[in-house]
PDB file of C-alpha atoms in Angstrom:
ATOM      1  CA  MET M   1     -31.666   1.224 -24.216  1.00  0.00           C
ATOM      2  CA  SER M   2     -32.163   0.272 -20.566  1.00  0.00           C
ATOM      3  CA  THR M   3     -34.613   2.397 -18.578  1.00  0.00           C
ATOM      4  CA  THR M   4     -32.930   1.593 -15.251  1.00  0.00           C
ATOM      5  CA  GLU M   5     -29.447   1.766 -13.789  1.00  0.00           C
ATOM      6  CA  ASN M   6     -30.131  -1.305 -11.661  1.00  0.00           C
ATOM      7  CA  ALA M   7     -29.321  -4.902 -12.445  1.00  0.00           C
ATOM      8  CA  LEU M   8     -31.905  -6.709 -14.574  1.00  0.00           C
ATOM      9  CA  PRO M   9     -33.179 -10.289 -14.631  1.00  0.00           C
ATOM     10  CA  PRO M  10     -31.536 -12.507 -17.264  1.00  0.00           C
ATOM     11  CA  VAL M  11     -33.172 -12.519 -20.695  1.00  0.00           C
ATOM     12  CA  VAL M  12     -34.158 -15.947 -22.051  1.00  0.00           C
ATOM     13  CA  ASP M  13     -36.329 -17.354 -24.818  1.00  0.00           C
ATOM     14  CA  ALA M  14     -40.075 -17.807 -24.234  1.00  0.00           C
ATOM     15  CA  ASP M  15     -39.898 -21.597 -23.741  1.00  0.00           C
ATOM     16  CA  THR M  16     -37.218 -21.274 -21.069  1.00  0.00           C
ATOM     17  CA  TRP M  17     -39.229 -18.550 -19.333  1.00  0.00           C
ATOM     18  CA  ARG M  18     -42.328 -20.764 -19.283  1.00  0.00           C
ATOM     19  CA  ARG M  19     -40.362 -23.656 -17.760  1.00  0.00           C
ATOM     20  CA  GLU M  20     -38.981 -21.383 -15.037  1.00  0.00           C
ATOM     21  CA  LEU M  21     -42.464 -20.010 -14.369  1.00  0.00           C
ATOM     22  CA  ALA M  22     -43.875 -23.546 -14.153  1.00  0.00           C
ATOM     23  CA  ASP M  23     -41.239 -24.444 -11.540  1.00  0.00           C
ATOM     24  CA  LEU M  24     -42.182 -21.387  -9.494  1.00  0.00           C
ATOM     25  CA  ARG M  25     -45.882 -22.171  -9.879  1.00  0.00           C
ATOM     26  CA  VAL M  26     -45.373 -25.479  -8.062  1.00  0.00           C
ATOM     27  CA  ARG M  27     -44.214 -23.598  -4.993  1.00  0.00           C
ATOM     28  CA  GLU M  28     -46.927 -20.944  -5.333  1.00  0.00           C
ATOM     29  CA  LYS M  29     -49.665 -23.595  -5.490  1.00  0.00           C
ATOM     30  CA  ALA M  30     -48.177 -25.394  -2.495  1.00  0.00           C
ATOM     31  CA  ALA M  31     -48.246 -22.127  -0.548  1.00  0.00           C
ATOM     32  CA  THR M  32     -51.877 -21.580  -1.558  1.00  0.00           C
ATOM     33  CA  ARG M  33     -52.847 -25.033  -0.317  1.00  0.00           C
ATOM     34  CA  GLU M  34     -50.969 -24.427   2.938  1.00  0.00           C
ATOM     35  CA  LEU M  35     -52.817 -21.132   3.442  1.00  0.00           C
ATOM     36  CA  ASP M  36     -56.092 -22.989   2.828  1.00  0.00           C
ATOM     37  CA  ALA M  37     -55.116 -25.473   5.522  1.00  0.00           C
ATOM     38  CA  ILE M  38     -54.199 -22.648   7.902  1.00  0.00           C
ATOM     39  CA  ALA M  39     -57.587 -21.013   7.277  1.00  0.00           C
ATOM     40  CA  ALA M  40     -59.299 -24.335   8.004  1.00  0.00           C
ATOM     41  CA  GLN M  41     -57.439 -24.571  11.309  1.00  0.00           C
ATOM     42  CA  ARG M  42     -58.355 -20.970  12.076  1.00  0.00           C
ATOM     43  CA  ARG M  43     -62.044 -21.798  11.603  1.00  0.00           C
ATOM     44  CA  ARG M  44     -61.644 -24.526  14.207  1.00  0.00           C
ATOM     45  CA  LEU M  45     -59.967 -22.380  16.851  1.00  0.00           C
ATOM     46  CA  PRO M  46     -61.690 -22.235  20.206  1.00  0.00           C
ATOM     47  CA  MET M  47     -62.798 -18.811  21.401  1.00  0.00           C
ATOM     48  CA  VAL M  48     -62.909 -16.884  24.653  1.00  0.00           C
ATOM     49  CA  GLU M  49     -65.927 -15.076  26.071  1.00  0.00           C
ATOM     50  CA  LEU M  50     -65.384 -11.381  26.733  1.00  0.00           C
ATOM     51  CA  PRO M  51     -66.863  -9.172  29.433  1.00  0.00           C
ATOM     52  CA  GLU M  52     -69.018  -6.248  28.402  1.00  0.00           C
ATOM     53  CA  TYR M  53     -67.090  -3.262  27.060  1.00  0.00           C
ATOM     54  CA  THR M  54     -68.282   0.241  26.282  1.00  0.00           C
ATOM     55  CA  LEU M  55     -66.520   2.115  23.510  1.00  0.00           C
ATOM     56  CA  VAL M  56     -67.198   5.606  22.191  1.00  0.00           C
ATOM     57  CA  GLY M  57     -68.197   6.305  18.598  1.00  0.00           C
ATOM     58  CA  ALA M  58     -69.215   9.370  16.636  1.00  0.00           C
ATOM     59  CA  ASP M  59     -72.637   9.295  18.320  1.00  0.00           C
ATOM     60  CA  GLY M  60     -71.423   8.612  21.851  1.00  0.00           C
ATOM     61  CA  PRO M  61     -70.979   5.523  24.038  1.00  0.00           C
ATOM     62  CA  VAL M  62     -71.741   2.148  22.455  1.00  0.00           C
ATOM     63  CA  ARG M  63     -71.537  -1.391  23.746  1.00  0.00           C
ATOM     64  CA  LEU M  64     -69.074  -3.668  21.985  1.00  0.00           C
ATOM     65  CA  ALA M  65     -71.987  -5.965  21.123  1.00  0.00           C
ATOM     66  CA  ASP M  66     -73.642  -3.070  19.313  1.00  0.00           C
ATOM     67  CA  VAL M  67     -70.498  -2.229  17.319  1.00  0.00           C
ATOM     68  CA  PHE M  68     -71.392  -5.337  15.291  1.00  0.00           C
ATOM     69  CA  ASP M  69     -74.375  -3.328  13.974  1.00  0.00           C
ATOM     70  CA  GLY M  70     -76.531  -6.439  13.833  1.00  0.00           C
ATOM     71  CA  HIS M  71     -73.912  -8.666  12.203  1.00  0.00           C
ATOM     72  CA  PRO M  72     -72.583 -11.784  13.938  1.00  0.00           C
ATOM     73  CA  GLN M  73     -68.931 -11.203  12.962  1.00  0.00           C
ATOM     74  CA  LEU M  74     -66.586  -8.279  13.552  1.00  0.00           C
ATOM     75  CA  ILE M  75     -63.019  -7.436  12.501  1.00  0.00           C
ATOM     76  CA  VAL M  76     -61.281  -4.712  14.497  1.00  0.00           C
ATOM     77  CA  TYR M  77     -58.104  -2.959  13.449  1.00  0.00           C
ATOM     78  CA  ASN M  78     -56.477  -1.585  16.597  1.00  0.00           C
ATOM     79  CA  HIS M  79     -54.839   1.648  15.380  1.00  0.00           C
ATOM     80  CA  MET M  80     -51.697   2.906  17.124  1.00  0.00           C
ATOM     81  CA  TRP M  81     -52.228   6.279  18.748  1.00  0.00           C
ATOM     82  CA  SER M  82     -50.338   9.102  20.476  1.00  0.00           C
ATOM     83  CA  ASP M  83     -52.619  11.671  22.115  1.00  0.00           C
ATOM     84  CA  GLY M  84     -52.324  15.177  20.756  1.00  0.00           C
ATOM     85  CA  HIS M  85     -50.120  14.334  17.759  1.00  0.00           C
ATOM     86  CA  GLU M  86     -51.054  15.812  14.401  1.00  0.00           C
ATOM     87  CA  TRP M  87     -49.805  12.753  12.492  1.00  0.00           C
ATOM     88  CA  GLN M  88     -50.296   9.234  13.774  1.00  0.00           C
ATOM     89  CA  CYS M  89     -48.503   5.999  12.867  1.00  0.00           C
ATOM     90  CA  PRO M  90     -47.842   6.032   9.093  1.00  0.00           C
ATOM     91  CA  GLY M  91     -48.075   2.247   8.908  1.00  0.00           C
ATOM     92  CA  CYS M  92     -51.529   2.194  10.491  1.00  0.00           C
ATOM     93  CA  THR M  93     -52.608   5.222   8.484  1.00  0.00           C
ATOM     94  CA  GLY M  94     -51.538   3.717   5.184  1.00  0.00           C
ATOM     95  CA  PHE M  95     -52.867   0.249   5.989  1.00  0.00           C
ATOM     96  CA  THR M  96     -56.368   1.396   6.916  1.00  0.00           C
ATOM     97  CA  SER M  97     -56.688   4.012   4.176  1.00  0.00           C
ATOM     98  CA  GLN M  98     -56.877   1.261   1.555  1.00  0.00           C
ATOM     99  CA  PHE M  99     -60.230  -0.079   2.791  1.00  0.00           C
ATOM    100  CA  THR M 100     -62.938   1.842   0.938  1.00  0.00           C
ATOM    101  CA  ARG M 101     -65.550  -0.761  -0.087  1.00  0.00           C
ATOM    102  CA  LEU M 102     -66.504  -2.206   3.275  1.00  0.00           C
ATOM    103  CA  ASP M 103     -70.125  -2.572   2.182  1.00  0.00           C
ATOM    104  CA  VAL M 104     -69.052  -5.763   0.388  1.00  0.00           C
ATOM    105  CA  ILE M 105     -68.000  -7.555   3.579  1.00  0.00           C
ATOM    106  CA  GLU M 106     -71.134  -6.360   5.357  1.00  0.00           C
ATOM    107  CA  ARG M 107     -73.582  -7.288   2.602  1.00  0.00           C
ATOM    108  CA  TYR M 108     -72.136 -10.581   1.422  1.00  0.00           C
ATOM    109  CA  TYR M 109     -70.272 -11.960   4.433  1.00  0.00           C
ATOM    110  CA  ASP M 110     -72.461 -10.703   7.290  1.00  0.00           C
ATOM    111  CA  ALA M 111     -69.540  -9.031   9.040  1.00  0.00           C
ATOM    112  CA  ARG M 112     -68.268  -5.576   9.901  1.00  0.00           C
ATOM    113  CA  PHE M 113     -64.735  -4.116   9.820  1.00  0.00           C
ATOM    114  CA  VAL M 114     -63.985  -1.088  12.035  1.00  0.00           C
ATOM    115  CA  ILE M 115     -61.110   0.786  13.657  1.00  0.00           C
ATOM    116  CA  VAL M 116     -60.677   1.033  17.416  1.00  0.00           C
ATOM    117  CA  THR M 117     -58.004   3.315  18.849  1.00  0.00           C
ATOM    118  CA  ASN M 118     -56.944   4.242  22.357  1.00  0.00           C
ATOM    119  CA  GLY M 119     -57.108   7.928  21.425  1.00  0.00           C
ATOM    120  CA  PRO M 120     -59.967  10.262  22.402  1.00  0.00           C
ATOM    121  CA  ILE M 121     -62.830  10.066  19.951  1.00  0.00           C
ATOM    122  CA  ASP M 122     -62.774  13.734  18.935  1.00  0.00           C
ATOM    123  CA  GLU M 123     -59.092  13.501  17.974  1.00  0.00           C
ATOM    124  CA  ALA M 124     -59.660  10.163  16.266  1.00  0.00           C
ATOM    125  CA  LEU M 125     -62.527  11.410  14.105  1.00  0.00           C
ATOM    126  CA  ALA M 126     -60.630  14.557  13.159  1.00  0.00           C
ATOM    127  CA  TYR M 127     -57.638  12.459  12.153  1.00  0.00           C
ATOM    128  CA  ARG M 128     -59.831  10.075  10.160  1.00  0.00           C
ATOM    129  CA  ASP M 129     -61.102  13.001   8.107  1.00  0.00           C
ATOM    130  CA  ARG M 130     -57.671  14.609   7.815  1.00  0.00           C
ATOM    131  CA  VAL M 131     -56.148  11.542   6.163  1.00  0.00           C
ATOM    132  CA  GLY M 132     -59.193  10.588   4.094  1.00  0.00           C
ATOM    133  CA  ASN M 133     -59.947   7.378   5.988  1.00  0.00           C
ATOM    134  CA  ARG M 134     -63.403   5.975   5.219  1.00  0.00           C
ATOM    135  CA  MET M 135     -63.706   3.352   7.954  1.00  0.00           C
ATOM    136  CA  THR M 136     -65.865   3.684  11.073  1.00  0.00           C
ATOM    137  CA  TRP M 137     -63.804   4.636  14.137  1.00  0.00           C
ATOM    138  CA  TYR M 138     -64.341   3.966  17.835  1.00  0.00           C
ATOM    139  CA  SER M 139     -62.356   4.971  20.895  1.00  0.00           C
ATOM    140  CA  SER M 140     -61.397   2.706  23.786  1.00  0.00           C
ATOM    141  CA  ALA M 141     -59.735   5.569  25.692  1.00  0.00           C
ATOM    142  CA  ASP M 142     -62.007   5.049  28.701  1.00  0.00           C
ATOM    143  CA  SER M 143     -62.086   1.248  28.497  1.00  0.00           C
ATOM    144  CA  PRO M 144     -59.627  -1.608  29.145  1.00  0.00           C
ATOM    145  CA  PHE M 145     -60.669  -3.087  25.793  1.00  0.00           C
ATOM    146  CA  GLY M 146     -57.457  -2.143  23.947  1.00  0.00           C
ATOM    147  CA  ALA M 147     -55.162  -3.572  26.580  1.00  0.00           C
ATOM    148  CA  ASP M 148     -57.286  -6.713  26.946  1.00  0.00           C
ATOM    149  CA  VAL M 149     -56.971  -7.501  23.220  1.00  0.00           C
ATOM    150  CA  ASP M 150     -53.191  -6.950  23.105  1.00  0.00           C
ATOM    151  CA  ALA M 151     -53.306  -3.417  21.699  1.00  0.00           C
ATOM    152  CA  GLY M 152     -53.222  -1.179  24.737  1.00  0.00           C
ATOM    153  CA  PRO M 153     -51.720   2.311  24.963  1.00  0.00           C
ATOM    154  CA  ASN M 154     -48.116   2.300  23.705  1.00  0.00           C
ATOM    155  CA  GLU M 155     -48.382  -1.380  22.762  1.00  0.00           C
ATOM    156  CA  GLY M 156     -48.650  -1.085  18.996  1.00  0.00           C
ATOM    157  CA  PHE M 157     -51.279  -2.210  16.521  1.00  0.00           C
ATOM    158  CA  GLY M 158     -53.166  -5.421  15.860  1.00  0.00           C
ATOM    159  CA  VAL M 159     -56.124  -7.111  14.236  1.00  0.00           C
ATOM    160  CA  ASN M 160     -58.749  -8.848  16.348  1.00  0.00           C
ATOM    161  CA  VAL M 161     -61.753 -10.863  15.225  1.00  0.00           C
ATOM    162  CA  PHE M 162     -64.917 -11.376  17.248  1.00  0.00           C
ATOM    163  CA  LEU M 163     -68.100 -13.440  17.060  1.00  0.00           C
ATOM    164  CA  ARG M 164     -71.393 -12.325  18.607  1.00  0.00           C
ATOM    165  CA  ASP M 165     -74.132 -14.600  19.894  1.00  0.00           C
ATOM    166  CA  GLY M 166     -76.930 -12.333  21.051  1.00  0.00           C
ATOM    167  CA  ASP M 167     -75.316  -9.881  23.462  1.00  0.00           C
ATOM    168  CA  THR M 168     -72.381 -12.160  24.215  1.00  0.00           C
ATOM    169  CA  VAL M 169     -69.125 -11.427  22.386  1.00  0.00           C
ATOM    170  CA  TYR M 170     -66.291 -13.898  21.872  1.00  0.00           C
ATOM    171  CA  ARG M 171     -62.731 -13.263  20.734  1.00  0.00           C
ATOM    172  CA  THR M 172     -61.791 -15.715  17.986  1.00  0.00           C
ATOM    173  CA  TRP M 173     -58.460 -14.581  16.450  1.00  0.00           C
ATOM    174  CA  HIS M 174     -55.649 -12.047  16.759  1.00  0.00           C
ATOM    175  CA  THR M 175     -52.510 -11.060  14.886  1.00  0.00           C
ATOM    176  CA  SER M 176     -50.022  -8.194  14.833  1.00  0.00           C
ATOM    177  CA  GLY M 177     -46.780  -7.203  13.139  1.00  0.00           C
ATOM    178  CA  ARG M 178     -46.293  -8.831   9.751  1.00  0.00           C
ATOM    179  CA  GLY M 179     -49.317 -11.013  10.439  1.00  0.00           C
ATOM    180  CA  THR M 180     -51.419  -8.163   9.069  1.00  0.00           C
ATOM    181  CA  GLU M 181     -49.701  -8.171   5.663  1.00  0.00           C
ATOM    182  CA  ARG M 182     -52.056 -10.687   4.071  1.00  0.00           C
ATOM    183  CA  LEU M 183     -54.929  -8.281   4.732  1.00  0.00           C
ATOM    184  CA  SER M 184     -53.269  -5.596   2.607  1.00  0.00           C
ATOM    185  CA  TYR M 185     -53.374  -5.475  -1.164  1.00  0.00           C
ATOM    186  CA  LEU M 186     -50.263  -3.263  -1.318  1.00  0.00           C
ATOM    187  CA  GLN M 187     -47.634  -5.787  -0.235  1.00  0.00           C
ATOM    188  CA  GLY M 188     -49.255  -8.480  -2.351  1.00  0.00           C
ATOM    189  CA  LEU M 189     -49.002  -6.364  -5.469  1.00  0.00           C
ATOM    190  CA  VAL M 190     -45.500  -5.069  -4.759  1.00  0.00           C
ATOM    191  CA  ASP M 191     -44.222  -8.607  -4.107  1.00  0.00           C
ATOM    192  CA  LEU M 192     -45.127  -9.428  -7.736  1.00  0.00           C
ATOM    193  CA  LEU M 193     -42.800  -6.751  -9.096  1.00  0.00           C
ATOM    194  CA  PRO M 194     -39.354  -7.729 -10.404  1.00  0.00           C
ATOM    195  CA  PHE M 195     -37.631  -5.586  -7.747  1.00  0.00           C
ATOM    196  CA  GLY M 196     -40.077  -6.528  -4.951  1.00  0.00           C
ATOM    197  CA  ARG M 197     -40.332  -4.204  -1.953  1.00  0.00           C
ATOM    198  CA  GLN M 198     -36.723  -3.071  -2.418  1.00  0.00           C
ATOM    199  CA  GLU M 199     -36.093  -3.416   1.320  1.00  0.00           C
ATOM    200  CA  GLU M 200     -32.721  -4.554   2.603  1.00  0.00           C
ATOM    201  CA  TRP M 201     -34.048  -7.576   4.498  1.00  0.00           C
ATOM    202  CA  GLU M 202     -35.295  -9.202   1.276  1.00  0.00           C
ATOM    203  CA  ASP M 203     -33.374 -12.011  -0.412  1.00  0.00           C
ATOM    204  CA  SER M 204     -32.805 -10.322  -3.776  1.00  0.00           C
ATOM    205  CA  PRO M 205     -30.202 -10.823  -6.503  1.00  0.00           C
ATOM    206  CA  GLN M 206     -26.989  -8.821  -6.417  1.00  0.00           C
ATOM    207  CA  GLY M 207     -27.490  -5.306  -7.733  1.00  0.00           C
ATOM    208  CA  TRP M 208     -31.224  -5.074  -7.010  1.00  0.00           C
ATOM    209  CA  PRO M 209     -32.322  -1.676  -5.638  1.00  0.00           C
ATOM    210  CA  GLN M 210     -32.678  -1.839  -1.856  1.00  0.00           C
ATOM    211  CA  HIS M 211     -33.187   0.626   0.978  1.00  0.00           C
ATOM    212  CA  PRO M 212     -33.762   0.440   4.743  1.00  0.00           C
ATOM    213  CA  THR M 213     -37.071  -1.113   5.748  1.00  0.00           C
ATOM    214  CA  TYR M 214     -40.050   1.307   5.624  1.00  0.00           C
ATOM    215  CA  GLU M 215     -37.858   4.151   4.349  1.00  0.00           C
ATOM    216  CA  GLN M 216     -39.689   4.396   1.029  1.00  0.00           C
ATOM    217  CA  GLY M 217     -43.294   4.236   2.222  1.00  0.00           C
ATOM    218  CA  MET M 218     -45.547   7.259   2.410  1.00  0.00           C
ATOM    219  CA  GLY M 219     -45.818   9.149   5.661  1.00  0.00           C
ATOM    220  CA  SER M 220     -49.151  10.096   7.195  1.00  0.00           C
ATOM    221  CA  LYS M 221     -48.871  13.662   5.906  1.00  0.00           C
ATOM    222  CA  GLU M 222     -48.320  12.410   2.350  1.00  0.00           C
ATOM    223  CA  ILE M 223     -51.337  10.112   2.643  1.00  0.00           C
ATOM    224  CA  ALA M 224     -53.423  13.085   3.783  1.00  0.00           C
ATOM    225  CA  GLU M 225     -52.199  15.148   0.845  1.00  0.00           C
ATOM    226  CA  LEU M 226     -53.354  12.415  -1.542  1.00  0.00           C
ATOM    227  CA  TYR M 227     -56.658  11.441   0.031  1.00  0.00           C
ATOM    228  CA  GLY M 228     -57.577  13.686   2.929  1.00  0.00           C
ATOM    229  CA  MET M 229     -58.801  17.175   3.699  1.00  0.00           C
ATOM    230  CA  THR M 230     -55.390  18.711   2.961  1.00  0.00           C
ATOM    231  CA  ARG M 231     -55.431  17.756  -0.718  1.00  0.00           C
ATOM    232  CA  ASP M 232     -55.881  20.524  -3.284  1.00  0.00           C
TER     233      ASP M 232
END
């Protein structure tokens, strides 16, 4: 008996399935090699020197060069923010809540990964705790830093990467929108499922379950109920 009312993939014998999988694997391997080539080009990108910025962390003002905490490399997730709101962007909240073992990147790759938001630091830290986020947060509310790295107030989110040489900081890479997807384990796992993300923009067979984009994801309140201070 079927466990779903949706359409199902065709059923074939094992040999046919292996042939179909082998055909798909050719494309998957080609995509892997292309991503390797993209990463190689990324490592050869030029960089731009930044002026000095002062952000605010849990312990007060801190120079951008000191946000590296002694490491030469820094990844910043620029978190969308609306001052005074109880619940911030669900996409940013869900994306950043998945990062819980950041000691690995610090210990083995000599880098740090932090959040910077344009919101005031007291609100930002309270929100971090409310939703169970375990990353280190900084505020650029009193600095042009957010706007200068393409994530200013009311501009959305982004990921920026920096390199430090002494006290001099350079910007090496930036992405936003769907460019952040490869940093998330969630989309990668869901894309492996037979029904995929079940969003209406996807090229799926007739009869596959689909819904408007982002309609099915958890909201910030639901994330807090699972991981944050509001959980039972």
